[in-house]
Coordinates of C-alpha atoms and ligand atoms in Angstrom, one line a residue:
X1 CA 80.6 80.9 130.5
X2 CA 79.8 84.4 128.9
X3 CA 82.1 86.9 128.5
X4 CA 82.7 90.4 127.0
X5 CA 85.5 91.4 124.9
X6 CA 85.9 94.8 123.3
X7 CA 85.7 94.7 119.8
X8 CA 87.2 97.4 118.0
X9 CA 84.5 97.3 115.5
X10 CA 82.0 98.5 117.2
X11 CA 84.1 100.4 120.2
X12 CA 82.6 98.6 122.6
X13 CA 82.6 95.3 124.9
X14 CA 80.7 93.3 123.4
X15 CA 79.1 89.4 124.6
X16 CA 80.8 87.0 122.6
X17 CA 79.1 84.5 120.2
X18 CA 81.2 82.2 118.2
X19 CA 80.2 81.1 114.7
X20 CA 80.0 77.3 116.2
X21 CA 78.4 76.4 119.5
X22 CA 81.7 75.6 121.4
X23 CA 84.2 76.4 119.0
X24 CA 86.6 79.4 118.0
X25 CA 88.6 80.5 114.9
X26 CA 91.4 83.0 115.8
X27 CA 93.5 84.4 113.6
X28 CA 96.5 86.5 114.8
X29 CA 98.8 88.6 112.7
X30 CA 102.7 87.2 113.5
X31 CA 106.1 88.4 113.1
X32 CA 107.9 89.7 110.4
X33 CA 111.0 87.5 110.4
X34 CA 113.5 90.2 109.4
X35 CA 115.0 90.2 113.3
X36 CA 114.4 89.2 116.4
X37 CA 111.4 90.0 117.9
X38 CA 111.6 93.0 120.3
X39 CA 109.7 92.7 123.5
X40 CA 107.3 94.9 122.8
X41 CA 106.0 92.7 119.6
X42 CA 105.9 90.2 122.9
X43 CA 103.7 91.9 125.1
X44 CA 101.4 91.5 121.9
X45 CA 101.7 87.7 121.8
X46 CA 101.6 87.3 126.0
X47 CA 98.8 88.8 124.9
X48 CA 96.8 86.7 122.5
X49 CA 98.4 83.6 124.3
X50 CA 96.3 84.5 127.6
X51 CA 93.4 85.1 125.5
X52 CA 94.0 82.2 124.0
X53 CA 94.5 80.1 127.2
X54 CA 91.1 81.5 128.7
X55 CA 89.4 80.4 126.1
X56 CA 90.6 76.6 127.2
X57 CA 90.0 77.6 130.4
X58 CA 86.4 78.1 129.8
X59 CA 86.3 75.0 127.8
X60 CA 86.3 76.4 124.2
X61 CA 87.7 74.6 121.5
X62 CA 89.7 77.0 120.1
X63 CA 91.9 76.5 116.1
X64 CA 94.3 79.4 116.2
X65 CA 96.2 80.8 113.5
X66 CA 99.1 82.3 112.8
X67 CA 101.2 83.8 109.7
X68 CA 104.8 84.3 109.0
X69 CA 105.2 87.3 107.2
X70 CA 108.4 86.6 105.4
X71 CA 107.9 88.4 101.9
X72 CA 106.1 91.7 100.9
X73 CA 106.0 93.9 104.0
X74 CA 108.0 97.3 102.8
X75 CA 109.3 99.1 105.2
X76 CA 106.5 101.8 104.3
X77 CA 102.8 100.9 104.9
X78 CA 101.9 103.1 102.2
X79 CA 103.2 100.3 99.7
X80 CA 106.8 102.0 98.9
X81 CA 110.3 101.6 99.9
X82 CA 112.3 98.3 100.7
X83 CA 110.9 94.8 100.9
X84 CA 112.0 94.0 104.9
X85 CA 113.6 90.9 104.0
X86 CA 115.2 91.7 100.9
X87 CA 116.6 94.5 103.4
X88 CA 117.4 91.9 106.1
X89 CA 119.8 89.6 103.6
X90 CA 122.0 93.2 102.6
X91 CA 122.4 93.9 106.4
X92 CA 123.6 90.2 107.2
X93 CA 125.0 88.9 104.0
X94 CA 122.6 85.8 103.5
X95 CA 119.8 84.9 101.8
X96 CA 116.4 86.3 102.6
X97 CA 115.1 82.6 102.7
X98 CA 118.1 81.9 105.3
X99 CA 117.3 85.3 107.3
X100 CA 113.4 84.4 107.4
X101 CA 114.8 80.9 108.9
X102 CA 116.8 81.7 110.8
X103 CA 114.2 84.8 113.0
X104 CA 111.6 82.3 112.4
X105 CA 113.7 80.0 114.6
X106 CA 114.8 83.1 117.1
X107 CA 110.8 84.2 117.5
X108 CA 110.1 81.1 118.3
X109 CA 112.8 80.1 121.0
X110 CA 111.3 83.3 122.6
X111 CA 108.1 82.6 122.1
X112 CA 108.1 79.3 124.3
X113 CA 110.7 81.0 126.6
X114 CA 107.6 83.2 127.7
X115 CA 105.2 80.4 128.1
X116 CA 103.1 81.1 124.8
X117 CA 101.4 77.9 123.4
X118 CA 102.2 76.8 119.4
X119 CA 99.4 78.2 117.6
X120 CA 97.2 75.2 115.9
X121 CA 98.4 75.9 111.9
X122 CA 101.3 78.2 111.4
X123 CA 101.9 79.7 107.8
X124 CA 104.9 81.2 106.1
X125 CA 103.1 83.7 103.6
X126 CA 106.1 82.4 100.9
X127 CA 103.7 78.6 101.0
X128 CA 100.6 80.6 100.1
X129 CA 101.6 83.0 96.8
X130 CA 98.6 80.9 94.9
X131 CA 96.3 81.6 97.2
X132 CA 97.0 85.1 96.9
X133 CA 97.0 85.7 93.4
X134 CA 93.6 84.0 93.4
X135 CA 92.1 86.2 96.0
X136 CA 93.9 89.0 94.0
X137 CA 92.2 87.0 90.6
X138 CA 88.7 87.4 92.0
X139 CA 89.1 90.8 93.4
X140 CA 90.2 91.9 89.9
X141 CA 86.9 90.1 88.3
X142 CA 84.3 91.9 90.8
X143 CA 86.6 94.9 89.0
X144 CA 87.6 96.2 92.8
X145 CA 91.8 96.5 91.2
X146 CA 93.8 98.9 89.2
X147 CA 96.9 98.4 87.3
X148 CA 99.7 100.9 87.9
X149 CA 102.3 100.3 85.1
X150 CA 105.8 100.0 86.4
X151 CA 104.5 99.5 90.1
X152 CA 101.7 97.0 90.7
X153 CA 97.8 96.2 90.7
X154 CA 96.1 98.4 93.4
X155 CA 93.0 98.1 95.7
X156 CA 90.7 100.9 94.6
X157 CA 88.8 101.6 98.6
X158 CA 86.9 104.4 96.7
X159 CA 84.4 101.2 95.7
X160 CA 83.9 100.1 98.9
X161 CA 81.4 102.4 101.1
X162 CA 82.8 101.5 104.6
X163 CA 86.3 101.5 103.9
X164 CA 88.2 102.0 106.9
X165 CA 85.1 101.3 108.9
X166 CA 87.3 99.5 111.3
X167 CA 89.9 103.1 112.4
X168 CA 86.7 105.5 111.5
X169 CA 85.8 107.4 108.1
X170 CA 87.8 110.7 109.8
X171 CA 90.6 108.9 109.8
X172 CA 90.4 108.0 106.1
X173 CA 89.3 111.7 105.0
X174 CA 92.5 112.4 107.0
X175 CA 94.6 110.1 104.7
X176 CA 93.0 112.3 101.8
X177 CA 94.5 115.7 103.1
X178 CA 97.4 114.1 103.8
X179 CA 97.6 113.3 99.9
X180 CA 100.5 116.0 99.3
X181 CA 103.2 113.9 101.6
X182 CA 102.2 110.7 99.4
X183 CA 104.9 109.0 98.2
X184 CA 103.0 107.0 95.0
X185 CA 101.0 109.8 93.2
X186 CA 99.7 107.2 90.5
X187 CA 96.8 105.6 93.0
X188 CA 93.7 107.0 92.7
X189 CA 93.5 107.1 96.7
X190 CA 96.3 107.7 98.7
X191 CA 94.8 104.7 100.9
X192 CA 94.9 102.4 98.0
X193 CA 97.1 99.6 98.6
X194 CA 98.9 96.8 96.2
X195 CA 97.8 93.5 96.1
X196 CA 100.6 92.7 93.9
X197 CA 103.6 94.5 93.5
X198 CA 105.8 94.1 90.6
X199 CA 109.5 93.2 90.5
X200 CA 111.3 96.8 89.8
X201 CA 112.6 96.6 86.3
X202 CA 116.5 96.2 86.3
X203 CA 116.5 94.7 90.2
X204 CA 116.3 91.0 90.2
X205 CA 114.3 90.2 93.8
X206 CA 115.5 87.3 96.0
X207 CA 111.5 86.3 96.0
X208 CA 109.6 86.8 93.1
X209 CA 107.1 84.9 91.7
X210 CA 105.0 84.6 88.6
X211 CA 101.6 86.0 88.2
X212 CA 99.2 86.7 85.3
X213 CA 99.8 90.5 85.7
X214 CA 104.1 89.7 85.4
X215 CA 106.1 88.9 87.8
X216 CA 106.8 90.2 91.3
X217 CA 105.5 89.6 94.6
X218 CA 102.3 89.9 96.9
X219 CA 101.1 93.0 98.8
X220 CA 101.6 92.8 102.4
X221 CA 98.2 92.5 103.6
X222 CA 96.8 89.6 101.0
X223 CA 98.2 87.0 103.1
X224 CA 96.5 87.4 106.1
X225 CA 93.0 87.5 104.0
X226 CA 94.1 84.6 101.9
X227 CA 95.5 82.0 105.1
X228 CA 92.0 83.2 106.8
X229 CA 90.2 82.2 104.6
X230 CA 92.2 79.0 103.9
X231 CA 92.4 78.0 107.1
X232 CA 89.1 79.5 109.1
X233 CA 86.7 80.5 106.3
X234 CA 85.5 83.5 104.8
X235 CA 84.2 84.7 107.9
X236 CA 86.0 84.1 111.2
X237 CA 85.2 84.7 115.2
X238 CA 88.2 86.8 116.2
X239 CA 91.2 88.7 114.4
X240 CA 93.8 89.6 116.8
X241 CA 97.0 92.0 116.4
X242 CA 98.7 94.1 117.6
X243 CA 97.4 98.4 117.8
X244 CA 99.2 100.1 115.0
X245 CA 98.0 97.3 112.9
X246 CA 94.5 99.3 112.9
X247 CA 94.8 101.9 110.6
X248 CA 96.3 100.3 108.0
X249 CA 97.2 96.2 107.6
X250 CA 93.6 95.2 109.2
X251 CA 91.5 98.0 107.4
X252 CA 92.6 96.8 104.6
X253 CA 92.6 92.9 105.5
X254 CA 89.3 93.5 106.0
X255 CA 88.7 95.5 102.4
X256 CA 89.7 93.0 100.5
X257 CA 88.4 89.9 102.2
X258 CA 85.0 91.3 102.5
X259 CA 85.1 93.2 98.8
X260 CA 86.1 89.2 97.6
X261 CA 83.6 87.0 99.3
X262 CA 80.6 89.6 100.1
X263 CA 80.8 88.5 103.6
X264 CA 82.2 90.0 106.9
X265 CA 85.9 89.0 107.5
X266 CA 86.2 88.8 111.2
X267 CA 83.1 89.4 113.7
X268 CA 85.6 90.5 116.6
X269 CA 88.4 92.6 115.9
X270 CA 90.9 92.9 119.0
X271 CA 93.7 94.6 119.6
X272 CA 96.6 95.0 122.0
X273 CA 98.1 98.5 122.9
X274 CA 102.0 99.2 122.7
X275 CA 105.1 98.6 125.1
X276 CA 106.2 101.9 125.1
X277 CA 109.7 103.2 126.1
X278 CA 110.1 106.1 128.1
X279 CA 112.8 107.7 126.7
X280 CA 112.0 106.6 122.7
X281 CA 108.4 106.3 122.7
X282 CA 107.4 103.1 121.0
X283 CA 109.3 100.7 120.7
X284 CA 110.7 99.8 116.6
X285 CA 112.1 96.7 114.8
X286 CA 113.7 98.4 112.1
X287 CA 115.4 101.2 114.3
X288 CA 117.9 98.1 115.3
X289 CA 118.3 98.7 118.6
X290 CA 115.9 97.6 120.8
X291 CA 115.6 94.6 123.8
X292 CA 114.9 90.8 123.6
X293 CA 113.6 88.0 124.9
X294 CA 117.6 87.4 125.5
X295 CA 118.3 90.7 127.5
X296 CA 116.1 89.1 130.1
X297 CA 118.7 86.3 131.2
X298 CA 121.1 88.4 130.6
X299 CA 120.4 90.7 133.1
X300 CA 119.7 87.7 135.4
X301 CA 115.6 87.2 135.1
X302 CA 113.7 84.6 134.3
X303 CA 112.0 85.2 130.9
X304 CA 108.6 84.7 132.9
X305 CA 109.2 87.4 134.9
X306 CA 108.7 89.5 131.7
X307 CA 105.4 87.8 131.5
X308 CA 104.2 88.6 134.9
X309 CA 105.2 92.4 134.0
X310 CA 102.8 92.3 130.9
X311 CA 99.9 90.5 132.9
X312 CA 99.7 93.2 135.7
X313 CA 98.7 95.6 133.4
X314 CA 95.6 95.4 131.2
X315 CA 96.0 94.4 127.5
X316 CA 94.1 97.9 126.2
X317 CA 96.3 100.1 128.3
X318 CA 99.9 101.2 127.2
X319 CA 102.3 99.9 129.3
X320 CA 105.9 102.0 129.7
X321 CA 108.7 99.5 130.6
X322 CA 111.4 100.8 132.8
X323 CA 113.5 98.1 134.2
X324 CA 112.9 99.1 137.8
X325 CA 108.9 97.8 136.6
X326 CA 110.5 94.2 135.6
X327 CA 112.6 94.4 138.5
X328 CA 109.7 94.9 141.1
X329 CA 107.5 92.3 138.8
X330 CA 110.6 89.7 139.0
X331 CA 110.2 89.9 142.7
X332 CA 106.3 89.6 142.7
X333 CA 106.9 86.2 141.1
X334 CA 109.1 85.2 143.2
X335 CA 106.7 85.9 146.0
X336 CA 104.0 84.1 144.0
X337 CA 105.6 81.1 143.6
X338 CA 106.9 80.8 147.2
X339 CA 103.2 81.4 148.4
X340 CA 102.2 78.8 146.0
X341 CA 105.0 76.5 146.9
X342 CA 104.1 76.9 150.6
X343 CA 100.6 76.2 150.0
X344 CA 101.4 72.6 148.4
X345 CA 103.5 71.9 151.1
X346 CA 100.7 72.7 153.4
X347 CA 98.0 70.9 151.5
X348 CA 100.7 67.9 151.8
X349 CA 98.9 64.7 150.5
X350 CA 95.1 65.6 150.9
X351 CA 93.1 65.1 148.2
X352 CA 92.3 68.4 146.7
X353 CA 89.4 68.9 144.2
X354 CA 88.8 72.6 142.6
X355 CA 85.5 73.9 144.4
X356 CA 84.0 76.0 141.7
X357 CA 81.1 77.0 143.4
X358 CA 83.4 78.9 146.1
X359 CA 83.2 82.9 145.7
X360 CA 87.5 83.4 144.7
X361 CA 87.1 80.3 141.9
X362 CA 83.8 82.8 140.6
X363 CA 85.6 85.9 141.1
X364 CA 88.8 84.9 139.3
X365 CA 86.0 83.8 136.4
X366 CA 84.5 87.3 136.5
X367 CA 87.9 89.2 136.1
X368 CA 88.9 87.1 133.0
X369 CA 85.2 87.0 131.5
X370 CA 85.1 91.0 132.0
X371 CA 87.3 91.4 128.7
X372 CA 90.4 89.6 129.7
X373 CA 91.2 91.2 133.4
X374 CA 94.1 89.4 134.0
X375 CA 95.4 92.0 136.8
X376 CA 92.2 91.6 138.5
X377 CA 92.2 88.0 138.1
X378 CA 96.1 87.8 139.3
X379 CA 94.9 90.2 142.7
X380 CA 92.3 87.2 143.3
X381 CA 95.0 84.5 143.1
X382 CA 97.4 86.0 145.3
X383 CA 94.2 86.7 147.6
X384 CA 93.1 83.4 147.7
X385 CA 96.8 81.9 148.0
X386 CA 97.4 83.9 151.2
X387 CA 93.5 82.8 152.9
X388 CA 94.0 80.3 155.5
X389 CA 90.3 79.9 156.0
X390 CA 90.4 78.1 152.7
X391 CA 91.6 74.7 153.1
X392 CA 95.5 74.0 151.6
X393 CA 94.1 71.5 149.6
X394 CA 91.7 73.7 147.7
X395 CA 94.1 76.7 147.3
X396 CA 96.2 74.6 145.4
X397 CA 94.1 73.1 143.0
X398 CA 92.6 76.9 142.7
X399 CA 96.6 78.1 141.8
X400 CA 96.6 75.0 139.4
X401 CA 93.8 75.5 137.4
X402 CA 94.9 79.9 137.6
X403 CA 97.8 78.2 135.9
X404 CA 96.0 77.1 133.0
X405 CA 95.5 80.8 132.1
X406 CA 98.4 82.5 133.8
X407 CA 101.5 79.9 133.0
X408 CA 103.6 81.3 135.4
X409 CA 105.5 78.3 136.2
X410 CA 104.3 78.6 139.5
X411 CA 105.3 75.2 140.7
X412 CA 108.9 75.2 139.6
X413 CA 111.3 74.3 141.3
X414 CA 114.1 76.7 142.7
X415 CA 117.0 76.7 140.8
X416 CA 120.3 75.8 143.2
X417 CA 122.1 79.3 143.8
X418 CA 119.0 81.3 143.6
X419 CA 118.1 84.2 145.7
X420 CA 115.4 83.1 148.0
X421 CA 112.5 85.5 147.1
X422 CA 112.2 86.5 151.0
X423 CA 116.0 87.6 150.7
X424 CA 115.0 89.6 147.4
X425 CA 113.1 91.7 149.4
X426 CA 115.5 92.6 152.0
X427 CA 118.2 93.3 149.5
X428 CA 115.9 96.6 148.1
X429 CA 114.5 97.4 151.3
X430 CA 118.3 97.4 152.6
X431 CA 118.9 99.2 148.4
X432 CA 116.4 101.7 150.1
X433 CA 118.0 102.4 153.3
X434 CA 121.4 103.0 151.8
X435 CA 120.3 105.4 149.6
X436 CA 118.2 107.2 152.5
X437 CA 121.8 107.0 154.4
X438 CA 120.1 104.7 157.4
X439 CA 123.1 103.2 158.0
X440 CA 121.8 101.7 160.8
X441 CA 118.9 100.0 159.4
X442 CA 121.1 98.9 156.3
X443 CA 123.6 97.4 158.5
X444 CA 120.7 95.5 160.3
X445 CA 119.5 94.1 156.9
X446 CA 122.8 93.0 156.2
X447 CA 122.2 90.5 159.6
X448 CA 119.3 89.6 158.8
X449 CA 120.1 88.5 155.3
X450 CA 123.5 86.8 156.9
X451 CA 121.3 84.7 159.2
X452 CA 119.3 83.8 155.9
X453 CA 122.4 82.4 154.3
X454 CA 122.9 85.5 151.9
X455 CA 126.1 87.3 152.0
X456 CA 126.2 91.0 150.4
X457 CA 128.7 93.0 149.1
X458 CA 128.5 96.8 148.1
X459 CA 130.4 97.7 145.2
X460 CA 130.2 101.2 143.0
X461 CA 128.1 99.1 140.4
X462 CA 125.3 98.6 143.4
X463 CA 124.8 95.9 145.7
X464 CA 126.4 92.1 145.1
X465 CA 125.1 88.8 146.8
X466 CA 126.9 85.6 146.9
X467 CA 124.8 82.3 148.9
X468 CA 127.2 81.3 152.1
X469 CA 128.3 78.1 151.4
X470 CA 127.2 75.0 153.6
Ligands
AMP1 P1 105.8 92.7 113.2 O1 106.8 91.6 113.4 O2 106.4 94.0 113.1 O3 104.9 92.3 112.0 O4 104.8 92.7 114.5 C1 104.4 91.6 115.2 C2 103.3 92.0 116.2 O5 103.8 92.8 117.2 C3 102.1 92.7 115.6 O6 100.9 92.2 116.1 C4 102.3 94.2 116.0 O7 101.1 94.9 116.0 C5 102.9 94.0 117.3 N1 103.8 95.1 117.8 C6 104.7 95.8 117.2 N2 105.3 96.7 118.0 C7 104.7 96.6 119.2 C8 104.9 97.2 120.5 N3 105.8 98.2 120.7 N4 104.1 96.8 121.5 C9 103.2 95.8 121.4 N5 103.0 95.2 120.2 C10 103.8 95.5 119.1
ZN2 ZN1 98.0 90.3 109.3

């Protein structure tokens, strides 16, 4: 199957062409295990595990990749301030190995909670400091480095011609007239970024390591170049992330890689935009306080539920959570699993084989080929679910196969004590009535939901249900 993505290379959708006939390198940019991950670093790797999925889907073999960053990312991208883990083990009076193990563990509980599929080779950048003083090694041969007593050995961009090609050259002439705000005036360019930092002098660093320029530890950025490398080659199909990692962390991924081996890093560059927050505007690990995977049960949804949220909307458009939006998409899925549920009912026994030929099965194809369109694609499903001039028996191996790609959990079983998803929908539209003061209608609802087993009770905190027993 062809399809387009839009590469932020060239600004564009673009057909894609793998390296291989059949196969596909991905390398995706993971979490910085300093805390939990916040749900907005989720909608990034919902994301990447749709793409991922589709890829399957459309028979690809796909090798993905995926880094820990647990050393070297400051809590400036312009190479200053506080190592994140380093800053992690003060906060929560550990070790930074124990803090990296222990989010490392967190992200990943969360991770599966949402349905996302263990990447093929997973690397902690602390297993690959060889690598990256080698990259560094030849990058400092080809003469592309400068040393910065006291501080570290530097990229120098102004040798590469398209530096920055990936955010635009305005942007980096930008970084220029910014120079006066730059912290480090020792680099020739304020874009210049370390590829080694050095241990302060005095301040003995939970991870250090030894180098031939002294010892310290790895610029940020090297370990993505050196694991892709390692791992996919010097050139690879797709490099995924997440948006704010354009300007800075994959511009200059892609300076070294490609000043190191004379050959283009990634072919496809794809990126996802921001949950935003209302109220705070993006949404920020080191401010502290932001939602997890965990608030989710917490607040009584099922973690998929966040997942449906993140597949209605397009992965290149922001998307502003409000909890009224997970509330609404919580009772979607709900609906979308009892339509699914119904429709294996109906198909009972019958034999059912996926008729690929048939115009929804080429239609739900289209939506994903055209750049990942999973809202489209989910409109088709629910479509197609609800057509009873399609047999039972086809619909569900349809909503099967849509499962490969949408891993809703479709099929799962309701949990005893549950709301029924039909009774869901009465409760707001009777939410709706109370606050429009139609009493009569809301005391109506309150029959109808009786006669559906569900008993409601309406306290200052909002409505209350409770299942009538027997
Ligand atoms: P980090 O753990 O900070 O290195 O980020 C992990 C991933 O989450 C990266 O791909 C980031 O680009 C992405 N990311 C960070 N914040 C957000 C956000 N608010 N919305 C979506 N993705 C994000
Ligand atoms: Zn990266």
């Amino acid at each position: 199957m062809d399809f387009r993505i839009y590469n932020t290379l060239t600004r564009q959708k673009e057909l894609f062409k793998p390296l291989k006939a059949g196969e596909v390198g991905i390398y995706t940019c993971g979490p910085t295990v300093y805390h939990y991950a916040h749900i907005g670093n989720l909608r990034t790797y919902i994301t990447e595990d749709t793409f991922v999925r589709m890829l399957k889907f459309f028979g690809w073999k796909v090798k993905r990749v995926m880094n820990i960053t647990d050393v070297g990312h400051l809590t400036s991208d312009a190479d200053t301030g506080e190592d994140k883990m380093e800053l992690g083990a003060k906060r929560e009076g550990k070790t930074a190995w124990e803090v990296a193990r222990f989010y490392a563990e967190a992200f990943f509980k969360d991770y599966k909670a949402l349905n996302c599929l263990p990447p093929d080779v997973l690397c902690p950048a602390t297993d690959y400091v060889k690598e990256m003083i080698d990259m560094a090694l030849v990058l400092e041969k080809k003469g592309y480095t400068y040393d910065i007593p006291g501080d570290g050995v530097y990229f120098d961009t102004a040798k590469l011609s398209d530096y920055g090609k990936l955010v635009g050259k305005a942007h980096v002439e930008g970084i220029k007239e910014g120079a006066r705000v730059e912290a480090n005036a020792q680099k020739r360019h304020p874009a210049d970024f370390a590829v080694w930092k050095f241990a302060a002098p005095g301040e003995k660093r939970q991870m250090e390591w030894d180098s031939p320029w002294g010892r310290g530890f790895p610029g940020w950025h090297m370990e993505c170049s050196a694991m892709a490398v390692k791992h996919l080659g010097e050139t690879i199909d797709i490099h995924w992330g997440g948006e704010d990692h354009v300007a800075v962390h994959h511009t200059n991924e892609i300076a070294q890689s490609e000043a190191a081996s004379g050959k283009p890093f990634a072919n496809y560059w794809m990126h996802a935009r921001f949950l935003v927050t209302g109220d705070e505007g993006k949404m920020s690990k080191s401010a502290g306080d932001f939602l997890t995977t965990s608030t989710l049960p917490e607040k009584g949804y099922d973690p998929l539920a966040y997942r449906y949220y993140c597949l209605l909307t397009h992965y290149r458009k922001q998307l502003e959570f409000t909890w009224e939006g997970v509330e609404a998409a919580a009772r979607g899925l709900d609906g979308l699993r009892t339509l699914a549920q119904k429709v294996k009912a109906e198909a009972g026994t019958a034999t059912h084989s996926l008729d690929r030929e048939a115009k929804y099965f080429k239609d739900f194809e289209a939506a994903l080929a055209d750049d990942v369109n999973l809202p489209a694609a989910l409109a088709v499903l629910w479509e197609t679910l609800k057509d009873g001039s399609v047999p039972a028996a086809q619909r569900l191996a349809f909503a099967l196969k849509a499962e490969e790609v949408t891993a809703l959990d479709l099929f799962k079983a309701k949990e005893e004590g549950e709301l029924p998803a039909e009774a869901a929908a009465l409760i707001a539209e009777r939410e709706l009535a109370r606050k429009n003061k139609d009493w009569k209608k809301s005391d109506e609802l309150r029959k109808a939901l009786a006669e559906k087993g569900v008993l409601i009770e309406d306290t200052p905190k909002g409505t209350k249900w409770k299942l009538a027993r027997g």
